Amino acid sequence: MSEDDLPPGMERRLSLRILNYWRSIRQDDAFPAKGDLDPAAMSDIWGYCVILKIEGNEADPLVDFCGDEIKKLCGEDVTGKTISTAPPKCLITNGLNLYTRALAKRVPITYGDEFENDKGVKVLFRSAILPLSEDGTTIDHFLCATNCRLDEPDTIDGDEA
Amino acid sequence: MTKNVAFEIEVYKAGSWKVDSIFDDRALVLFEAKRLESYSRQNNIRVIEETYDDATNQTSARVIFRSAKVSPPATPAPAERKPDVRPNRERQKPDAAKDSGIGQAIWFALAVIAIISAIIFLKSFAAQL
């Protein structure tokens, strides 16, 4: 299901949809565990999701899972790589770089920014980073979701084509 | 000079405000705060705007949204007390009973006075004979 196929009234913004899902599987104040995630329950956004493994990799998280849409946007499958070893100008490296803040604050963070990809095109993205924990307290993974659009000159209102 | 702005949704739990989530977009955080407010039954919610100024190296914070919900008071406020919805007849019962008691006492006193007057009259009548 693409965003265009969503039922009327359903939240369209990826960052809020993933946040709503995260809240729905959360028990009281405890963080949900990685095992609580159900890709079928968020099939429309699962392709835009990334799971970062923090446990033992606090300074340089490992990409534990990479959704299909993210693979396309990055141009390769970065599963098994760390943030520092992923291509420097891809969405994962630039779109999920606030994990340190989420780790320090211990709350979900939603933010947007821009960067220039390897083709020199400006990429505008919005991401959400959400804590996961096996024991409900110690953050061991992050569920992330990110999407973007390319700010190509010939696609901006057609006036620079 | 750069000013970095962040927005925090805070939820009032167990006697203190706790950060729930962090956003960088004002419209998005207000949307989410209002959505949370509509779904949450007992939590108070507020949104803090934090601005960090590179030039002064200082952070300022202000509340830009606060949910309308308030903690329930221990005793209901006078305006919130339940109205007396009993029928007029029932509500007047105590007063009617009170009125009825007073009436009986008056009648009893009048009767005693009448009896005493009758006895006095009969005694004086007998004395004249």
mmCIF file with all atom_site columns, C-alpha atoms in Angstrom, chain B residues 1 20 34 38 48 51 65 74 83 86 99 101:
data_model
loop_
_atom_site.group_PDB
_atom_site.id
_atom_site.type_symbol
_atom_site.label_atom_id
_atom_site.label_alt_id
_atom_site.label_comp_id
_atom_site.label_asym_id
_atom_site.label_entity_id
_atom_site.label_seq_id
_atom_site.pdbx_PDB_ins_code
_atom_site.Cartn_x
_atom_site.Cartn_y
_atom_site.Cartn_z
_atom_site.occupancy
_atom_site.B_iso_or_equiv
_atom_site.pdbx_formal_charge
_atom_site.auth_seq_id
_atom_site.auth_comp_id
_atom_site.auth_asym_id
_atom_site.auth_atom_id
_atom_site.pdbx_PDB_model_num
ATOM 1  C CA . MET B 1 1   ? 24.291  33.858 14.515 1.00 0.00 ? 1   MET B CA 1
ATOM 2  C CA . ASP B 1 20  ? 7.422   12.294 25.858 1.00 0.00 ? 20  ASP B CA 1
ATOM 3  C CA . LYS B 1 34  ? -3.584  17.742 20.222 1.00 0.00 ? 34  LYS B CA 1
ATOM 4  C CA . SER B 1 38  ? -7.769  13.709 22.472 1.00 0.00 ? 38  SER B CA 1
ATOM 5  C CA . ILE B 1 48  ? 7.780   23.434 25.329 1.00 0.00 ? 48  ILE B CA 1
ATOM 6  C CA . THR B 1 51  ? 15.485  27.995 21.586 1.00 0.00 ? 51  THR B CA 1
ATOM 7  C CA . PHE B 1 65  ? 0.585   24.606 24.215 1.00 0.00 ? 65  PHE B CA 1
ATOM 8  C CA . ALA B 1 74  ? -10.610 15.850 45.716 1.00 0.00 ? 74  ALA B CA 1
ATOM 9  C CA . PRO B 1 83  ? -28.300 19.333 40.806 1.00 0.00 ? 83  PRO B CA 1
ATOM 10 C CA . ARG B 1 86  ? -35.951 14.935 42.644 1.00 0.00 ? 86  ARG B CA 1
ATOM 11 C CA . ASP B 1 99  ? -45.445 22.241 59.000 1.00 0.00 ? 99  ASP B CA 1
ATOM 12 C CA . GLY B 1 101 ? -46.025 18.857 63.290 1.00 0.00 ? 101 GLY B CA 1
#
